[in-house]
Short mmCIF file of C-alpha atoms and ligand atoms in Angstrom, two decimals:
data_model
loop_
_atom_site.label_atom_id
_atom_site.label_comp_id
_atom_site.label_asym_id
_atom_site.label_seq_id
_atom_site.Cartn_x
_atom_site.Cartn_y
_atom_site.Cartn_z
CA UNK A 1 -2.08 12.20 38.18
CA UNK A 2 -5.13 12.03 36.45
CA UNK A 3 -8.27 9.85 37.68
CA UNK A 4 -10.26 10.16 34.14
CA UNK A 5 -9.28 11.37 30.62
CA UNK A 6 -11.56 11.89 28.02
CA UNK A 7 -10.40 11.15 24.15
CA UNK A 8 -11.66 13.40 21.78
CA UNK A 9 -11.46 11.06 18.93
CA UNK A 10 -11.73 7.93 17.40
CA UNK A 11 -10.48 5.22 15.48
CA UNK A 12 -6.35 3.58 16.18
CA UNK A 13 -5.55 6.95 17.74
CA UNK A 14 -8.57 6.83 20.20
CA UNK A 15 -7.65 3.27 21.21
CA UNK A 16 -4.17 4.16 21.22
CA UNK A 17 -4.47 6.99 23.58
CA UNK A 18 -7.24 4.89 25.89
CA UNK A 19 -4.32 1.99 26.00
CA UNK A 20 -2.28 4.48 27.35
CA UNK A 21 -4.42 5.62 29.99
CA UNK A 22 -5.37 2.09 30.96
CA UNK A 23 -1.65 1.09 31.76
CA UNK A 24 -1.13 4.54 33.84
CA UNK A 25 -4.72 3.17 35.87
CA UNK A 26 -6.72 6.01 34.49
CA UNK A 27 -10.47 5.86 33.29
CA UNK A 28 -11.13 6.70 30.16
CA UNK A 29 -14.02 8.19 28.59
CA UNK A 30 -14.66 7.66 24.90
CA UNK A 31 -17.18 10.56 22.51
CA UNK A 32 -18.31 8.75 19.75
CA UNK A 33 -21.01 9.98 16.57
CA UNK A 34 -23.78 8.15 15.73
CA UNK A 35 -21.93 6.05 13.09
CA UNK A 36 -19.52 5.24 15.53
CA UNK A 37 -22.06 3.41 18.18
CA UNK A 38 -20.41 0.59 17.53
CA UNK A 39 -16.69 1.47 16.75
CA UNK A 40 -13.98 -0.65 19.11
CA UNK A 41 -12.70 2.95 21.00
CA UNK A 42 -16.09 2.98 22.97
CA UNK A 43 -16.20 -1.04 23.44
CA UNK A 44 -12.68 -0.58 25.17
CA UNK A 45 -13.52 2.62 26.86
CA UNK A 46 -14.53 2.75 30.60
CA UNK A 47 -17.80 5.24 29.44
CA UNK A 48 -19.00 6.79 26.23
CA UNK A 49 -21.10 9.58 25.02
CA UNK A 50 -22.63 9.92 21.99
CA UNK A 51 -21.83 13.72 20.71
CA UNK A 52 -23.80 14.61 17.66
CA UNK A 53 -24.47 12.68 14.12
CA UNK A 54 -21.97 10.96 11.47
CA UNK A 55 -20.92 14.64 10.10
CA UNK A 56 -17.39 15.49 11.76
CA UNK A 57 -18.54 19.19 12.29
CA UNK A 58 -21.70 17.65 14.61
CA UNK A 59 -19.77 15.74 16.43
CA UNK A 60 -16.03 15.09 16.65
CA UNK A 61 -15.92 18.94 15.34
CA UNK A 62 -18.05 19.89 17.81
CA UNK A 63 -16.32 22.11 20.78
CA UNK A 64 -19.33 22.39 23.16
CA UNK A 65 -20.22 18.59 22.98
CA UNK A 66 -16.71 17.57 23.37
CA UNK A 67 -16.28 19.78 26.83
CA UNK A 68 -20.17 18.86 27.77
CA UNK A 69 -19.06 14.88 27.88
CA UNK A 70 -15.69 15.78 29.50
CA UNK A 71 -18.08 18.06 32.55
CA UNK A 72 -20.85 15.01 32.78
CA UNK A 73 -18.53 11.87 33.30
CA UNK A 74 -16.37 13.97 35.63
CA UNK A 75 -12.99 13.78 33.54
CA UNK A 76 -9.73 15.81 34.66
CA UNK A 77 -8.30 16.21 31.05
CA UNK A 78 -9.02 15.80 27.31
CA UNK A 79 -6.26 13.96 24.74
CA UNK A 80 -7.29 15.34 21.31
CA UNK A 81 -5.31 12.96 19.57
CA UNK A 82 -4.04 13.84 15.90
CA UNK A 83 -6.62 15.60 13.40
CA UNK A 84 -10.33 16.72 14.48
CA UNK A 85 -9.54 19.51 17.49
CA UNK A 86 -5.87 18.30 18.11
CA UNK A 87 -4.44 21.61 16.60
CA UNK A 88 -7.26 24.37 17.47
CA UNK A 89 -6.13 26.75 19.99
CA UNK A 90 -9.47 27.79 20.53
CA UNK A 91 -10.72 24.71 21.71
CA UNK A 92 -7.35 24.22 24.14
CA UNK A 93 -8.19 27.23 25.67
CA UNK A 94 -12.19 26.28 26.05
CA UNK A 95 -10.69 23.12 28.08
CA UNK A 96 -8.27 24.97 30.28
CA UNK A 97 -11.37 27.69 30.83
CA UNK A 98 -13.66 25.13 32.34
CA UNK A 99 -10.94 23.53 34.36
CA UNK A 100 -9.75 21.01 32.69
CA UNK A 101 -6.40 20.16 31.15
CA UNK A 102 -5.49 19.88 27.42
CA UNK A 103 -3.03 16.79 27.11
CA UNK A 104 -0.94 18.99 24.28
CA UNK A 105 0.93 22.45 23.97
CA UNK A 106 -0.16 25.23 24.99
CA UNK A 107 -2.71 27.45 23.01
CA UNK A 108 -0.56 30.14 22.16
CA UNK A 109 2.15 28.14 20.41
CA UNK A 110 -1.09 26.49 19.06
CA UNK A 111 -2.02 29.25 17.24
CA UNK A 112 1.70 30.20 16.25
CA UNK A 113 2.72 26.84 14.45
CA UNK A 114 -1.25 26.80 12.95
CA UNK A 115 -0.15 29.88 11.01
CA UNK A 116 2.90 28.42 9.15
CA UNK A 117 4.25 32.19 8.38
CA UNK A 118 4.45 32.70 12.20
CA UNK A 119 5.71 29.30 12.59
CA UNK A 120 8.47 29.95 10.09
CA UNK A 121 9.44 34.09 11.85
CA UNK A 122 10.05 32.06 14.98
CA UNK A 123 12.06 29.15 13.19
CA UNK A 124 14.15 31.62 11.68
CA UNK A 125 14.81 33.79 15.36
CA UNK A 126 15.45 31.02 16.80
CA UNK A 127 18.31 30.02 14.45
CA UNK A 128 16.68 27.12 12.71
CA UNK A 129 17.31 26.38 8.93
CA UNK A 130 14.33 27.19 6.80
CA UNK A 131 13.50 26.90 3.57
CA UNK A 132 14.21 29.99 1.34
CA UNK A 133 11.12 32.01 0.34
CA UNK A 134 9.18 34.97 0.95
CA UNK A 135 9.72 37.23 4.63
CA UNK A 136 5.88 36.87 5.85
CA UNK A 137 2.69 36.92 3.75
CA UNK A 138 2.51 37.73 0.52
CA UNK A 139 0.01 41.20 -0.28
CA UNK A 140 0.41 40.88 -4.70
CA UNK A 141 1.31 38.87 -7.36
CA UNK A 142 4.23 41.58 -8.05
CA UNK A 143 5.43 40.50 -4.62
CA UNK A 144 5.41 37.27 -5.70
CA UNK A 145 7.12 37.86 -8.90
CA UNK A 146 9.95 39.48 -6.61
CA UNK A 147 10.55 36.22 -4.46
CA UNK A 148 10.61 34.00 -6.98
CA UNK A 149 13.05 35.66 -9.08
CA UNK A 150 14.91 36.19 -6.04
CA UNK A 151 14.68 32.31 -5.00
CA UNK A 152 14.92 31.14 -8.87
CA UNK A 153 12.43 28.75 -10.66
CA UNK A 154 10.80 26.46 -9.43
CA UNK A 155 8.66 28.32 -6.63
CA UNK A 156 5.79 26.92 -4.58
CA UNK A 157 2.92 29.07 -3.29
CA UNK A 158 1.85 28.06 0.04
CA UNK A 159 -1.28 28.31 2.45
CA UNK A 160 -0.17 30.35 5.50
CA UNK A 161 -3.09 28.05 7.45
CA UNK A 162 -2.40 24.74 4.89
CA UNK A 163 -2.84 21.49 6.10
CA UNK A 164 -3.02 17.85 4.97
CA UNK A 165 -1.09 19.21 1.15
CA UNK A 166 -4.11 21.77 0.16
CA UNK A 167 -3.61 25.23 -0.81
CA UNK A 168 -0.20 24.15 -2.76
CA UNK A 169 1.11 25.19 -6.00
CA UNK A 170 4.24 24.97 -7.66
CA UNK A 171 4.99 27.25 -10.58
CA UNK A 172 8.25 26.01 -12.87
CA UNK A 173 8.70 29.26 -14.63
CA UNK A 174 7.52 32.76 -14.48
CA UNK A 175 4.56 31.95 -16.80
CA UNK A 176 3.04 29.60 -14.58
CA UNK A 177 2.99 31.76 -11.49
CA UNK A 178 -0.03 33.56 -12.00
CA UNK A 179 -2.40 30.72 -12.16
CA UNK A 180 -0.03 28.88 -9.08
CA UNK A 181 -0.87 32.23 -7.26
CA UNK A 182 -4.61 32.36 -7.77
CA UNK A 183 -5.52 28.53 -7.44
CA UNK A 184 -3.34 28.63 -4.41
CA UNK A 185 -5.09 30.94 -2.88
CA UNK A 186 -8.89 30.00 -4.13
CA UNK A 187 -7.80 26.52 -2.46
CA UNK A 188 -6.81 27.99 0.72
CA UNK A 189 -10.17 30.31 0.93
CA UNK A 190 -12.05 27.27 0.40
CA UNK A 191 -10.43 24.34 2.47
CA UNK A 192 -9.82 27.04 5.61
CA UNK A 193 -10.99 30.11 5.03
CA UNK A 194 -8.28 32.15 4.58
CA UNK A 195 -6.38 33.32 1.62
CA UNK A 196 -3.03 34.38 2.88
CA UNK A 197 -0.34 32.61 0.91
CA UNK A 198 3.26 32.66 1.16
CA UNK A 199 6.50 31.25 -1.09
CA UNK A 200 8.79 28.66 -0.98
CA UNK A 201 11.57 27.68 -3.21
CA UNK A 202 10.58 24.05 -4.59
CA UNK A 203 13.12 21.77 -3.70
CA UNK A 204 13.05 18.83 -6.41
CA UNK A 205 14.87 16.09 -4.67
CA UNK A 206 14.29 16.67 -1.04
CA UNK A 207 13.51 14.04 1.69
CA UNK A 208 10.94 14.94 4.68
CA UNK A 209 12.87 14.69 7.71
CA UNK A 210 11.11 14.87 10.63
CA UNK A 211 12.06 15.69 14.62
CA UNK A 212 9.80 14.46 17.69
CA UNK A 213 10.53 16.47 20.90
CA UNK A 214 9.24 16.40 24.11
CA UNK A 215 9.17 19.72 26.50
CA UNK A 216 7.57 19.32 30.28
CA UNK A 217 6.98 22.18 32.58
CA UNK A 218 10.08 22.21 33.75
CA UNK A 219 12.34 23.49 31.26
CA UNK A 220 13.37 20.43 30.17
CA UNK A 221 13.39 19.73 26.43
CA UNK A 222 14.38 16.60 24.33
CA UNK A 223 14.30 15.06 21.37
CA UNK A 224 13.44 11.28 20.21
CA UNK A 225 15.65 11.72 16.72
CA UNK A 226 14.16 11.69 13.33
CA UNK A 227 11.43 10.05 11.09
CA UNK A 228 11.43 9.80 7.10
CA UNK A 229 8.58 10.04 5.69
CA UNK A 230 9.62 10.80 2.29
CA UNK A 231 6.97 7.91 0.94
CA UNK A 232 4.21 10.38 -0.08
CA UNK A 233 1.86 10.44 -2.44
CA UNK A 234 -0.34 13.90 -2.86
CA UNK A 235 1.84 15.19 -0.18
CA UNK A 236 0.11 12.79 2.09
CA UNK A 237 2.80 10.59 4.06
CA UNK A 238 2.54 6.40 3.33
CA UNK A 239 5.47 4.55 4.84
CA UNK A 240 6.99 6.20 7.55
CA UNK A 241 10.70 5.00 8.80
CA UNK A 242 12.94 5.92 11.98
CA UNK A 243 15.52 6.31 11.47
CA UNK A 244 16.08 7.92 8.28
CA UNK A 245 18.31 5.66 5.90
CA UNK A 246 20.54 9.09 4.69
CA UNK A 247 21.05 10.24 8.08
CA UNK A 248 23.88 9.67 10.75
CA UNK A 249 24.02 10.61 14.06
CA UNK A 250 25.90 13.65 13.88
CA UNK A 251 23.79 15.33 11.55
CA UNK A 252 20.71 14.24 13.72
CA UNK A 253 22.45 15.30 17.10
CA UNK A 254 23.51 18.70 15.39
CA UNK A 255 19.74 19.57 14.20
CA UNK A 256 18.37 18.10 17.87
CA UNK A 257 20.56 20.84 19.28
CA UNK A 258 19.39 23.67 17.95
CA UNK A 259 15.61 22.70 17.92
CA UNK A 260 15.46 21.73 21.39
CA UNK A 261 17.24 24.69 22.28
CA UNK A 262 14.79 26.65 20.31
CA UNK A 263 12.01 24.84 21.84
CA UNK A 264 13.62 25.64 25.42
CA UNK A 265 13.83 29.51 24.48
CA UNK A 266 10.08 29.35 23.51
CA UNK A 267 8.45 27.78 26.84
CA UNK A 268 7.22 25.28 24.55
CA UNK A 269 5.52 22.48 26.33
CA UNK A 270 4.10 18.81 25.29
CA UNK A 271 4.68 17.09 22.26
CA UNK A 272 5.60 18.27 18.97
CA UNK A 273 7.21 17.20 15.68
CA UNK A 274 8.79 19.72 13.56
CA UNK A 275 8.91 19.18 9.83
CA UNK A 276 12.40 19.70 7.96
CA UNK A 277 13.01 19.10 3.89
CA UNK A 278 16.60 17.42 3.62
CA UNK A 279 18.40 18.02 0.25
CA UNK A 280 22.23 18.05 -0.17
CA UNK A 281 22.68 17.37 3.75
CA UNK A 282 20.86 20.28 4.01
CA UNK A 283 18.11 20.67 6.32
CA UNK A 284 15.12 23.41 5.63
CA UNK A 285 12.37 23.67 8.13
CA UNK A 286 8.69 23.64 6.60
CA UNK A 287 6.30 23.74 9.38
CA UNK A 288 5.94 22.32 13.16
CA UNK A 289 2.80 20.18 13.95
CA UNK A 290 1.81 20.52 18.06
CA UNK A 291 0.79 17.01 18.68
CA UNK A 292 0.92 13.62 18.23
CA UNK A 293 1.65 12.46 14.69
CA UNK A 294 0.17 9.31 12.90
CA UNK A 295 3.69 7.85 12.85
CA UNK A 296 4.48 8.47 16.39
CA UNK A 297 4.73 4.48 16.59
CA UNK A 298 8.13 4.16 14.82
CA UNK A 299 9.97 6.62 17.03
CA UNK A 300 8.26 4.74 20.14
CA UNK A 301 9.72 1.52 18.85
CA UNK A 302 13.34 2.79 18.38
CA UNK A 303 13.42 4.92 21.80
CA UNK A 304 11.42 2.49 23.52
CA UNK A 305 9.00 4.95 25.19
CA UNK A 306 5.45 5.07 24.98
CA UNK A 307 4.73 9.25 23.80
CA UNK A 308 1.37 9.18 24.62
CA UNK A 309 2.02 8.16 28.57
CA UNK A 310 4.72 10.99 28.64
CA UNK A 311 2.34 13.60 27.14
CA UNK A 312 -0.07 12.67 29.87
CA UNK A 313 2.64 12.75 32.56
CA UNK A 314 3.63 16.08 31.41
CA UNK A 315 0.09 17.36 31.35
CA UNK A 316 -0.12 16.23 34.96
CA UNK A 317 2.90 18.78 35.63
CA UNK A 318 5.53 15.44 35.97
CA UNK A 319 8.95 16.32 34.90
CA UNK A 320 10.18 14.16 32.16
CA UNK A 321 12.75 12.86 34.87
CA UNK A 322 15.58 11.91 31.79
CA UNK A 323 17.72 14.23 29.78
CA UNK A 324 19.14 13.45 26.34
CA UNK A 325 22.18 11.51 27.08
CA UNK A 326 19.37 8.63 28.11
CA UNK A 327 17.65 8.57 25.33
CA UNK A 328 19.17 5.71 23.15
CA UNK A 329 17.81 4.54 19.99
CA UNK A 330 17.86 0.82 18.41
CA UNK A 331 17.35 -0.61 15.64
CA UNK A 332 14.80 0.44 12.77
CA UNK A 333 11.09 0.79 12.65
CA UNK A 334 9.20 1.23 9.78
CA UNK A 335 5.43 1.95 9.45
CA UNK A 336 2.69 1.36 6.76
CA UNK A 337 -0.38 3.34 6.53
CA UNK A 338 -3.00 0.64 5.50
CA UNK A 339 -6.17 2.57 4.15
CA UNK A 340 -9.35 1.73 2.79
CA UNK A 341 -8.97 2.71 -0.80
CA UNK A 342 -8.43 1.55 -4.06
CA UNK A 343 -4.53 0.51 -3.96
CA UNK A 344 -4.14 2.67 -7.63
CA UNK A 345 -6.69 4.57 -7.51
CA UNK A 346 -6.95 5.56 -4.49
CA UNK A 347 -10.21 6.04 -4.65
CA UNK A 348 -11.75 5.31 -1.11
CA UNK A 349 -13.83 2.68 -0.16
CA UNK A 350 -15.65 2.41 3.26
CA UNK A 351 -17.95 -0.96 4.07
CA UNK A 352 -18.25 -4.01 5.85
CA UNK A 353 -14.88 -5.79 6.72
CA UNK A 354 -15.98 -9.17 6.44
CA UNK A 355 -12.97 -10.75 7.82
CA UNK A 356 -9.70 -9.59 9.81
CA UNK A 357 -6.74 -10.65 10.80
CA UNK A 358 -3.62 -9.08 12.57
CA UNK A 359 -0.06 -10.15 11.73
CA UNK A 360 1.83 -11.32 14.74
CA UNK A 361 5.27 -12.29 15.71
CA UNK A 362 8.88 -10.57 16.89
CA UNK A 363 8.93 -6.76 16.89
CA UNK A 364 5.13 -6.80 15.10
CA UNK A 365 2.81 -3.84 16.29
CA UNK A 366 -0.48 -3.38 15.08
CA UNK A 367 -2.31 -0.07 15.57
CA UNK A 368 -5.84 -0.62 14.47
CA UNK A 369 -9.65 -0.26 15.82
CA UNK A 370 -10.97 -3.23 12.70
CA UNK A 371 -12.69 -6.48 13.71
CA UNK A 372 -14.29 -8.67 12.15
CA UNK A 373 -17.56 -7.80 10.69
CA UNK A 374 -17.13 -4.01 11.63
CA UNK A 375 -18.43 -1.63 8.92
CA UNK A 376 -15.73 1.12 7.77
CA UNK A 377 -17.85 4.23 7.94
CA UNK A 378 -17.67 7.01 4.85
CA UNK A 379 -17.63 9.66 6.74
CA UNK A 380 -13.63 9.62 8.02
CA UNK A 381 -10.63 9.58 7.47
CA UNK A 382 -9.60 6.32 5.29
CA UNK A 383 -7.22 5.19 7.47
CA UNK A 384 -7.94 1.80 9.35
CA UNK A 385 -4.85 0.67 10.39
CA UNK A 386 -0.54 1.04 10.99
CA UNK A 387 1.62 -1.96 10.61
CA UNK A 388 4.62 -1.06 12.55
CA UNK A 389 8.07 -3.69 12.69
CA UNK A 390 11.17 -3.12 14.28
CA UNK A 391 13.73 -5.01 13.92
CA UNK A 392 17.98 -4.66 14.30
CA UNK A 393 18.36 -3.64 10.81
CA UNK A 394 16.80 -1.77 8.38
CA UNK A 395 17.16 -4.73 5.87
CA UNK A 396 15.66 -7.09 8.94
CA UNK A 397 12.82 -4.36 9.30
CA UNK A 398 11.87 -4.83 5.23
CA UNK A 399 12.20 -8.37 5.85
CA UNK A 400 9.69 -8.14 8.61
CA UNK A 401 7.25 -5.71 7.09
CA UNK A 402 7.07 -8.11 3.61
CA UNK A 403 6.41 -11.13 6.28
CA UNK A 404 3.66 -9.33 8.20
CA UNK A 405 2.35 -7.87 5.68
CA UNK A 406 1.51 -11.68 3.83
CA UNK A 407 0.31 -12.88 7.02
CA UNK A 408 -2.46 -9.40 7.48
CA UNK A 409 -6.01 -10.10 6.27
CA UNK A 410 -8.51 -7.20 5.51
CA UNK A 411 -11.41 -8.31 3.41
CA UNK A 412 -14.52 -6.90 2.19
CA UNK A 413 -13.04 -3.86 1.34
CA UNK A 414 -10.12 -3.09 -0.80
CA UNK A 415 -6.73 -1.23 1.24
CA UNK A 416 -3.83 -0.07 0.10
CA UNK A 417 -1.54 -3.21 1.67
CA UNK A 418 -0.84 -4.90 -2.01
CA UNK A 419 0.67 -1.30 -2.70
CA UNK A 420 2.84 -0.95 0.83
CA UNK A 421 3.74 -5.39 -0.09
CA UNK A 422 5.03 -3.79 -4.08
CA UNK A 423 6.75 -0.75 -1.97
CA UNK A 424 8.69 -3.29 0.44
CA UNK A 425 9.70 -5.53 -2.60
CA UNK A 426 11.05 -2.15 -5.27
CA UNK A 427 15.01 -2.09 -5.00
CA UNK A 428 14.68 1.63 -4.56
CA UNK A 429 13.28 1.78 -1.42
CA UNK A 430 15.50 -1.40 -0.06
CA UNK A 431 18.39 0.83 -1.23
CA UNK A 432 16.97 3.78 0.94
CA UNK A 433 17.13 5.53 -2.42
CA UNK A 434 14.29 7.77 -2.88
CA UNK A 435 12.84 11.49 -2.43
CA UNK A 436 9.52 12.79 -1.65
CA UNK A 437 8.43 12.55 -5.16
CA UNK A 438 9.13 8.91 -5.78
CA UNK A 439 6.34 7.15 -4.86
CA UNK A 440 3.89 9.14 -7.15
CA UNK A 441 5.89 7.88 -9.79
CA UNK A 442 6.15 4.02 -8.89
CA UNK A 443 1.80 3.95 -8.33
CA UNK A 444 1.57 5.85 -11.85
CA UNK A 445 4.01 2.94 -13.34
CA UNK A 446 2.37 0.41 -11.40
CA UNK A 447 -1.18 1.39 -13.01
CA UNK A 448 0.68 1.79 -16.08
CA UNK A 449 2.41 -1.94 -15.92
CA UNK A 450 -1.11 -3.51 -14.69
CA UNK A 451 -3.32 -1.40 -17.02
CA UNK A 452 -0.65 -3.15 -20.23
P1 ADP B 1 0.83 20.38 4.85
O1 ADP B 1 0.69 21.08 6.16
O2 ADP B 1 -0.28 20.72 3.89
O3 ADP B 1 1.06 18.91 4.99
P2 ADP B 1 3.70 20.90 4.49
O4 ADP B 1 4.31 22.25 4.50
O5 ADP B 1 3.91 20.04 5.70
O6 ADP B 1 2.13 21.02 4.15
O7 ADP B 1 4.22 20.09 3.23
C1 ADP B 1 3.72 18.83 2.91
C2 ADP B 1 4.61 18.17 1.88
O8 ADP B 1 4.68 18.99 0.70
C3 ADP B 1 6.05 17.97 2.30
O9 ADP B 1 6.25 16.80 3.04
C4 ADP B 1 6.73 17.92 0.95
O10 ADP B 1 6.51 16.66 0.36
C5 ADP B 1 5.97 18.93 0.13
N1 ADP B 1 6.61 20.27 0.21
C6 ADP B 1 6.33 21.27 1.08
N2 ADP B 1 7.13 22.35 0.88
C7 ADP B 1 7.94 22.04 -0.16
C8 ADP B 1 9.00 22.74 -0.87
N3 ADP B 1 9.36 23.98 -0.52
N4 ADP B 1 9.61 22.09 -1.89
C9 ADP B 1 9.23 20.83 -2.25
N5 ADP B 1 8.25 20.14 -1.63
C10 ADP B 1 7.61 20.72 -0.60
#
């Protein structure tokens, strides 16, 4: 096992990861930016480094400074957690080269899921459902024009190297395909720099559905069953739920089956959650993300394992040690994203967090890096904390989050929890009864309602 691990990251991840390795009785060493001097991952932390300036691309961004800190303090392997370097398969390799080990899959399936047409050839030769669309990249618009009359109205053009919902069009007819094409792909050269862009048929009523699997070394491969996170708004996921409310467990043993065989066939190894649109009991993959996810917490809570200490173990070269069969799952989990923005705007809004408090209580988890008095920098991500409750029932779990949720105290700054308290309270989501483009619509009705 591992004496030292270094967490390239910050925030609830960073101090997730660093609980992790304190439990297992491995040092951890926290890389922190300028504006992050301060920040509760590098109070916890065994040692720090300061890597660069506020700017993510000086510091958390930054390859050499990340491998430099892991070299000086002596650490045996990096956790990237999610964002930042978690999915570059350059840097994975740049680890592995100085001779130390990347907690996370290796580089070439990396760089296969990065590149969601690749990601989507191997789906489909490996016998996974996918979502129908174009055979590879698309070269013209007259290609284009092909698929989607093939697929029928409405279409979506994709980035083959999206991310986080940019590079995304939908077109609802033939005369909106043109400008879906080119904005599509002026996103995608600007947010990654690459224009390649690919098609989907847009599903209108679809939930996300989401797998977590496991792989070690060994061959073995399991999964942890599924996560809904069909609360989105922008594409960007809000409340997160496992299990999903329109699933049973045949359905979620059937899909498990073929993915993990899949997985198997590949060599895959680590963590990894792939992403599935669910419409009409169908299931459609869309892409496959080779880390931890944000809402890793919910599937924890219903499987009652702790993903971060297997990924480690696995990294170490432990076989997982458990096969399917003993993987049980209980109860429901839900999680709430709590961000610092404008709850209907969404605007963001970084400052000082004059006072916090935590909810507590029965099946209460709170993944967070606020205190009292500690300044939200501008320069991240919004997020600042995940409520997470579990309870026997889903109806117990809502129960739970609406309780916890009263009792959590963020001030200073405004978040998004009067937005996740309406969420809990709307009869559609008690009834389970909601797709991927719900949400938008209940914050636009909200704004509406308060605006009147
Ligand atoms: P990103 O990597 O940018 O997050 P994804 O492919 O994971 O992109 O898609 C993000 C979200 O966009 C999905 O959760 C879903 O809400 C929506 N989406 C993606 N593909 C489709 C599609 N073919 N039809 C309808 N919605 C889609």
């Amino acid at each position: 096992m591992f004496g030292k691990v270094l967490i390239a990251n910050r925030g609830e991840i960073a101090l997730r990861v660093h609980r992790a390795c304190q439990e297992m009785g491995i040092r951890t060493v926290a890389v922190h930016s300028t504006a992050d001097a301060t920040a509760m991952h590098v109070r916890f932390a065994d040692e720090s480094v300061c890597i660069g300036p506020p700017a993510a691309r000086d510091s958390y961004l930054n390859m050499a400074a990340v491998i430099s800190a892991a070299m000086v303090t002596g650490a045996d392997a990096i956790h990237p957690g999610y964002g930042f370097l978690s999915e570059n398969a350059r840097f994975a390799e740049m680890v592995e080269a100085h001779g130390l080990k990347f907690i996370g899959p290796a580089p070439e399936h990396i760089r296969m899921m990065g590149d969601k047409i690749a990601a989507k050839d191997a789906m489909r030769s490996l016998g996974v459902p996918l979502v129908p669309g174009s055979m590879g990249a698309l070269e013209t618009l007259e290609q284009a024009r092909d698929v989607a009359e093939a697929v029928k109205y409405p279409v979506l053009i994709k980035a083959a190297a999206g991310g986080g919902g940019r590079g995304m069009k939908v077109a609802r007819s033939a005369d909106e395909l043109e400008e879906a094409w080119s904005v599509a792909r002026t996103e995608a050269k600007a947010a990654f720099g690459d224009d390649s862009v690919y098609l989907e048929k847009y599903l209108d009523r679809p939930r996300h559905i989401e797998l977590q699997v496991l792989a070690d070394t060994h061959g073995n491969v399991v999964h942890f069953g599924e996560r809904d996170c069909s609360l989105q708004r922008r594409h960007q996921k809000l409340v997160e739920e496992a299990g999903s409310p329109v699933l049973d467990a045949a359905a979620r043993d059937a899909l498990g089956a073929t993915v993990t065989a899949g997985l198997s066939k590949l060599g895959y190894r680590n963590a990894g959650t792939l992403e599935f649109l669910w419409q009409d009991g169908q299931f459609a993959f869309i892409e496959m993300n080779t880390r931890l996810q944000v809402e890793h917490p919910v599937t924890e809570m219903v499987c009652g394992i702790d993903l971060v200490k297997e990924q480690i173990r696995i990294a170490a070269g432990e076989a997982l040690g458990y096969g399917q069969k003993d993987i049980l799952f209980y109860g429901h989990a839900i999680e709430c994203r709590i961000t610092a923005e404008d709850p209907e705007s969404f605007a963001p809004n970084p400052g000082k967090v004059t006072t916090y408090h935590a909810p507590g209580g029965l099946g209460v988890r709170v993944d967070s890096a606020l205190y009292s008095g500690y300044v939200v920098p501008p320069h991240y991500d919004s997020l600042v904390a995940k409520l997470i409750v579990h309870a026997p029932t889903r109806a117990e779990a809502i129960g739970r989050m609406r309780r916890a949720l009263g009792e959590m105290v963020v001030a200073g700054i405004k978040t998004t929890l009067p937005l996740h308290q309406a969420v809990m309270e709307a009869p559609e989501f008690q009834d389970g009864d909601y797709t991927i483009h719900w949400l938008e619509r209940f914050v636009s009705d909200r704004n509406t309602d308060a605006a009147g």
